[in-house]
Short mmCIF file of C-alpha atoms in Angstrom, two decimals:
data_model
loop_
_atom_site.label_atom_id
_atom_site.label_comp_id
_atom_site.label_asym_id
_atom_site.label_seq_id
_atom_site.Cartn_x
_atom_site.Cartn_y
_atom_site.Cartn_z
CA UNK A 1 39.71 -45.34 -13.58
CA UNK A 2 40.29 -41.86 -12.66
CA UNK A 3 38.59 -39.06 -14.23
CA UNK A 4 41.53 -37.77 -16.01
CA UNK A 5 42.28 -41.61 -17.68
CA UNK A 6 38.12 -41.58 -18.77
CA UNK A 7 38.67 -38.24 -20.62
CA UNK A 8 41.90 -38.99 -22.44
CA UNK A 9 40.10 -42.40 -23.40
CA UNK A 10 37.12 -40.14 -24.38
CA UNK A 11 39.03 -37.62 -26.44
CA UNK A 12 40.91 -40.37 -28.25
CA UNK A 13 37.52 -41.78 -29.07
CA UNK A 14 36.41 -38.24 -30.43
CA UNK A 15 38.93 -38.76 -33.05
CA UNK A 16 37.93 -40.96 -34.64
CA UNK A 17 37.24 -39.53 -38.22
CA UNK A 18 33.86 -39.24 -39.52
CA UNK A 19 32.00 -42.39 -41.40
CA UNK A 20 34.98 -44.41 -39.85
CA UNK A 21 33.81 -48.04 -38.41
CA UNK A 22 35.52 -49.05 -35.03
CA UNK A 23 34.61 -50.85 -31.96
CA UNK A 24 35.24 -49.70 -28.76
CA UNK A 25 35.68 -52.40 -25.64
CA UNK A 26 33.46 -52.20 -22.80
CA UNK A 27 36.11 -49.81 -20.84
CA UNK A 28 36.25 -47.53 -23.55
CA UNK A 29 33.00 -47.26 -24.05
CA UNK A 30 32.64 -46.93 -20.09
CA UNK A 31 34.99 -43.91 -19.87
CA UNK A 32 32.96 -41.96 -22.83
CA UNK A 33 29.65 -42.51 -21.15
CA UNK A 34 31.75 -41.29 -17.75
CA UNK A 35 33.07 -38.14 -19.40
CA UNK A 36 29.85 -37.16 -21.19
CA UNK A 37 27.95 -37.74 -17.72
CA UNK A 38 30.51 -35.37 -15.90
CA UNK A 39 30.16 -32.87 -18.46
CA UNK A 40 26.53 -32.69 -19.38
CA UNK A 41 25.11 -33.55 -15.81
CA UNK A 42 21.96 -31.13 -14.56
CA UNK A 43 23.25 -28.67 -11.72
CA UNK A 44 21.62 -28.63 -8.23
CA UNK A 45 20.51 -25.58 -6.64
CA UNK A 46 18.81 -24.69 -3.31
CA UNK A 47 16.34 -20.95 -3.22
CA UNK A 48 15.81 -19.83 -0.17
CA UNK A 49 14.10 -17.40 1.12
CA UNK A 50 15.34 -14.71 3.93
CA UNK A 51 13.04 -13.46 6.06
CA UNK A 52 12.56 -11.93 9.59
CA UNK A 53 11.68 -13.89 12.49
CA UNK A 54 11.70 -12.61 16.68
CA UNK A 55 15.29 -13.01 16.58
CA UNK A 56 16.58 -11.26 13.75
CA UNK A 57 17.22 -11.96 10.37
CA UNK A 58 16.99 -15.86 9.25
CA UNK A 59 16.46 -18.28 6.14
CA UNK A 60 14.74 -21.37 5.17
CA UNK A 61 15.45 -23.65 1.96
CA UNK A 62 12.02 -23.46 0.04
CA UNK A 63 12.86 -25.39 -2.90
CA UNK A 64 15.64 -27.96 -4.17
CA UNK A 65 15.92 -28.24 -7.66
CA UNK A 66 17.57 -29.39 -10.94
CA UNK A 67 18.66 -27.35 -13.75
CA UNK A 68 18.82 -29.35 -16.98
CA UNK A 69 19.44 -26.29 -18.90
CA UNK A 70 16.48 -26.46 -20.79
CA UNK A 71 13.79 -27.33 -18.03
CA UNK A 72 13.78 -26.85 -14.33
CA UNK A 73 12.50 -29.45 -11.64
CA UNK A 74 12.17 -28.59 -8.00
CA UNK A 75 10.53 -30.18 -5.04
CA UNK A 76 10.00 -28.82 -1.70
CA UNK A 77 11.91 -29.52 1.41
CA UNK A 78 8.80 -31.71 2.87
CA UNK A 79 8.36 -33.24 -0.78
CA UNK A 80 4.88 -31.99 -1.01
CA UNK A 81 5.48 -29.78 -3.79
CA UNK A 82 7.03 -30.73 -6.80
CA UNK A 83 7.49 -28.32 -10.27
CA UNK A 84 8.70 -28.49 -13.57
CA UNK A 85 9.62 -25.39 -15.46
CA UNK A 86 10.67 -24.15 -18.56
CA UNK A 87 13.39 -22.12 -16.94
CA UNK A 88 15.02 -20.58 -13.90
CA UNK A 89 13.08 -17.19 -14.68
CA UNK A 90 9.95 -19.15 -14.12
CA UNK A 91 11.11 -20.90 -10.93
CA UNK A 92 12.03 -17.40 -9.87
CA UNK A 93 8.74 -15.81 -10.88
CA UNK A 94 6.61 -18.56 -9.31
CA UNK A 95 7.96 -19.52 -5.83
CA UNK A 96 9.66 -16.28 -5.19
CA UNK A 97 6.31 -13.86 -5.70
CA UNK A 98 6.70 -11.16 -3.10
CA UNK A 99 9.61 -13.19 -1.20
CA UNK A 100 12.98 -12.14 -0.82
CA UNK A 101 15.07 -15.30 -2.06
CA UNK A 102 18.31 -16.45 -3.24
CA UNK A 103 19.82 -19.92 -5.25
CA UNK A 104 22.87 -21.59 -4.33
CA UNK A 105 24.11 -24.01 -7.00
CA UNK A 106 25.67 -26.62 -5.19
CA UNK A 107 27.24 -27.66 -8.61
CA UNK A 108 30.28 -26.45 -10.32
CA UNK A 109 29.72 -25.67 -14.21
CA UNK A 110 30.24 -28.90 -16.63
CA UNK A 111 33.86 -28.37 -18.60
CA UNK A 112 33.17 -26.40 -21.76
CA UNK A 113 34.28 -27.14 -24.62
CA UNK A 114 34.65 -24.91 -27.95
CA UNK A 115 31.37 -24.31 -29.38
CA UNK A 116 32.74 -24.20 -32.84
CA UNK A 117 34.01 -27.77 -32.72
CA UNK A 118 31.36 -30.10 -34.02
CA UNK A 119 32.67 -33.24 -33.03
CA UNK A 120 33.57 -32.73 -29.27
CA UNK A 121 32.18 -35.05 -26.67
CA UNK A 122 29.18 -33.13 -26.41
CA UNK A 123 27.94 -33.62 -29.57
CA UNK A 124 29.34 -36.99 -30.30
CA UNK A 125 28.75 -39.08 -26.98
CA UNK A 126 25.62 -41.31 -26.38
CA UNK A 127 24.71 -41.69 -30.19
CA UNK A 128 24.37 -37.58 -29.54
CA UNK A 129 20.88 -38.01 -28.72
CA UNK A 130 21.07 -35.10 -25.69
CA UNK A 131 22.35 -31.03 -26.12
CA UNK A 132 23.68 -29.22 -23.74
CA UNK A 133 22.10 -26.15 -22.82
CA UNK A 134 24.56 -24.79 -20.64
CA UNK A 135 25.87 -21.27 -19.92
CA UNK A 136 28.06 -19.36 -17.95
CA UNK A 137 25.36 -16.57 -18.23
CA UNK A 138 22.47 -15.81 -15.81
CA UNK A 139 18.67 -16.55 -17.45
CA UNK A 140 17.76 -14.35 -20.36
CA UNK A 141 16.60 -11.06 -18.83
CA UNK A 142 17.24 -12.92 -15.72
CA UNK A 143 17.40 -12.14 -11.81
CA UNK A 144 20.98 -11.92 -9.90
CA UNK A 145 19.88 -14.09 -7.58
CA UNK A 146 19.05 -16.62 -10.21
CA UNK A 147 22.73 -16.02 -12.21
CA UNK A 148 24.95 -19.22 -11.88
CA UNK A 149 28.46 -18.26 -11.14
#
């Protein structure tokens, strides 16, 4: 199935009216859990840290990590050092004390959908038992280096 067939399978599941009792095949059910995934997926980063060396000006990746929206989890390059945060401000105040450092999100954002609409995927896919906590905005108060795109 291509990506495109899962979410018109998944948005003709969404409509489905309220209290209304259906059941959904195997491959239906397949593409919904395929669309939600896509769309509510954590986004990897990379910080890294610039710093001067005999040569000039270089950089090493001190932390790879996975924004969940709500919580943060990183581990170290070596996989000595593992974290779990609350957010990316506390990723950035912790491992980036007195360090000049940067993210990369090596993910694209999830599709949004309109907040307004109760019923979208979102809300509705896996027996809505996860939110998504994502935004196009950097961390409350946040640092640029820590804004997602």
């Amino acid at each position: 199935m291509t990506t495109e067939q899962d979410l018109e399978i998944a948005q003709w599941i969404d409509q489905t009216p309220p209290g209304q009792i259906v059941t959904y095949n195997r491959h239906q059910v397949g593409a919904l859990m395929r669309t939600w995934v896509k769309q509510n997926s954590p986004r990897r980063f990379a910080m890294y840290e610039y710093h001067d060396d005999q040569y000039g000006l270089d950089a090493e990746v001190i932390a790879w990590g996975l924004d969940f929206g709500d919580r943060v989890i990183t581990q170290s390059p070596d996989h000595r050092t593992r974290g779990w945060f609350s957010s990316l401000d506390s990723v950035h105040f912790v491992l980036a004390y007195g360090k000049d450092v940067e993210f990369v999100w090596i993910d694209d954002l999830p599709v949004e959908e309109s907040p307004d609409d109760e019923r979208s995927l979102r809300g509705r896919a896996a027996l809505g038992c996860l939110e998504d906590g994502y935004s196009t905005a950097g961390p409350a108060g946040g640092h640029p280096a820590a804004e997602r795109p």
